[in-house]
Amino acid sequence: MFHVIDGYCVSNEYDNNQLFCNPGCDNLFIEYVKSIRWNSKNIIVEQLLSNNKQNWYLIVAKDDSLKCLCNDSLLGPFTVNEMDSVLTLRDIDTLKMKKKIWRTSE
């Protein structure tokens, strides 16, 4: 179990790295997490599916900071180009974010 921020965690209990917001939250669950970047207001999720399809998601804080179970927004899935556009439009600087990468089975 990897704690990201507030109640957001990544677990590999079922060997596919699932991002979730506390076990009781039904509206946020992303499987096959390859990497994440985060700060107090955003989480960027890179998903790599078993068929090697890559998706990107953005979690945006509803208020001043991310708070699990407080109606943060989940946007996506996006392609890498769409994700780049969203980050540019929202003025999100990924270089200032924390980062965690998981190895994937090859």
XYZ file of C-alpha atoms in Angstrom:
106
model
C 0.000 0.000 0.000
C 1.389 3.399 -1.016
C -0.162 6.480 0.612
C -0.368 9.393 -1.854
C -2.179 12.255 -0.099
C -5.038 12.444 2.411
C -6.957 9.166 1.887
C -5.707 8.494 -1.650
C -3.716 5.246 -1.856
C -2.338 2.813 -4.397
C -2.558 -0.867 -3.523
C -1.179 -3.855 -5.378
C -3.188 -6.363 -3.369
C -4.516 -7.902 -6.598
C -1.273 -7.393 -8.545
C -2.567 -4.583 -10.755
C -1.897 -1.376 -8.768
C -5.266 0.176 -7.963
C -5.632 3.845 -7.011
C -8.558 4.509 -4.709
C -9.849 7.026 -2.216
C -10.427 5.101 1.030
C -12.024 1.678 0.676
C -15.529 3.107 1.153
C -15.436 5.439 -1.854
C -17.200 4.094 -4.932
C -16.609 6.969 -7.345
C -12.817 6.786 -7.613
C -11.038 3.608 -8.579
C -8.356 3.266 -11.265
C -6.659 -0.058 -11.967
C -3.323 -0.766 -13.671
C -1.603 2.354 -12.352
C 1.862 2.668 -13.863
C 2.793 6.030 -12.344
C 1.378 8.994 -10.485
C 2.376 12.596 -9.965
C 0.746 14.728 -7.324
C 0.698 17.949 -5.374
C -1.823 19.323 -2.902
C -4.407 20.088 -5.631
C -3.936 17.486 -8.388
C -3.087 13.861 -9.020
C -2.026 12.728 -12.492
C -2.427 8.991 -13.086
C -0.754 7.053 -15.884
C -2.563 3.794 -16.547
C -1.048 0.943 -18.552
C -3.578 -1.768 -19.337
C -2.665 -5.398 -19.937
C -3.052 -4.857 -23.707
C -0.404 -2.051 -23.466
C -3.032 0.658 -24.014
C -2.049 3.789 -22.112
C -4.580 6.164 -20.511
C -4.160 9.251 -18.370
C -6.428 10.621 -15.623
C -6.470 13.852 -13.645
C -7.920 14.191 -10.167
C -8.637 17.812 -9.245
C -9.331 19.107 -5.742
C -12.820 20.491 -5.215
C -11.539 23.084 -2.755
C -8.059 24.251 -1.718
C -6.566 20.768 -1.438
C -7.285 17.133 -2.248
C -9.486 15.507 0.353
C -10.674 11.964 0.003
C -14.488 11.631 -0.021
C -14.944 15.395 -0.558
C -16.117 15.351 -4.192
C -12.762 15.870 -5.893
C -13.176 15.556 -9.679
C -11.910 12.622 -11.724
C -11.262 13.588 -15.356
C -10.348 11.167 -18.144
C -9.397 8.820 -19.578
C -7.176 10.901 -21.851
C -4.565 10.096 -24.465
C -1.099 11.486 -23.776
C -1.754 14.408 -26.165
C -5.112 15.178 -24.560
C -3.488 15.039 -21.116
C -0.780 17.474 -22.209
C -3.479 19.874 -23.438
C -5.449 19.605 -20.191
C -2.318 20.271 -18.118
C -1.475 23.298 -20.249
C -5.023 24.686 -20.033
C -5.061 24.250 -16.248
C -1.506 25.611 -15.901
C -0.293 22.507 -14.027
C 3.493 22.230 -13.803
C 4.403 18.543 -13.516
C 8.044 19.352 -12.715
C 6.979 20.632 -9.294
C 4.999 17.492 -8.455
C 6.010 14.440 -6.452
C 6.304 11.256 -8.485
C 6.019 7.496 -7.987
C 6.556 4.860 -10.715
C 5.762 1.169 -10.431
C 7.458 -1.497 -12.485
C 5.202 -3.290 -14.866
C 5.431 -6.905 -15.911
C 6.854 -7.306 -19.367
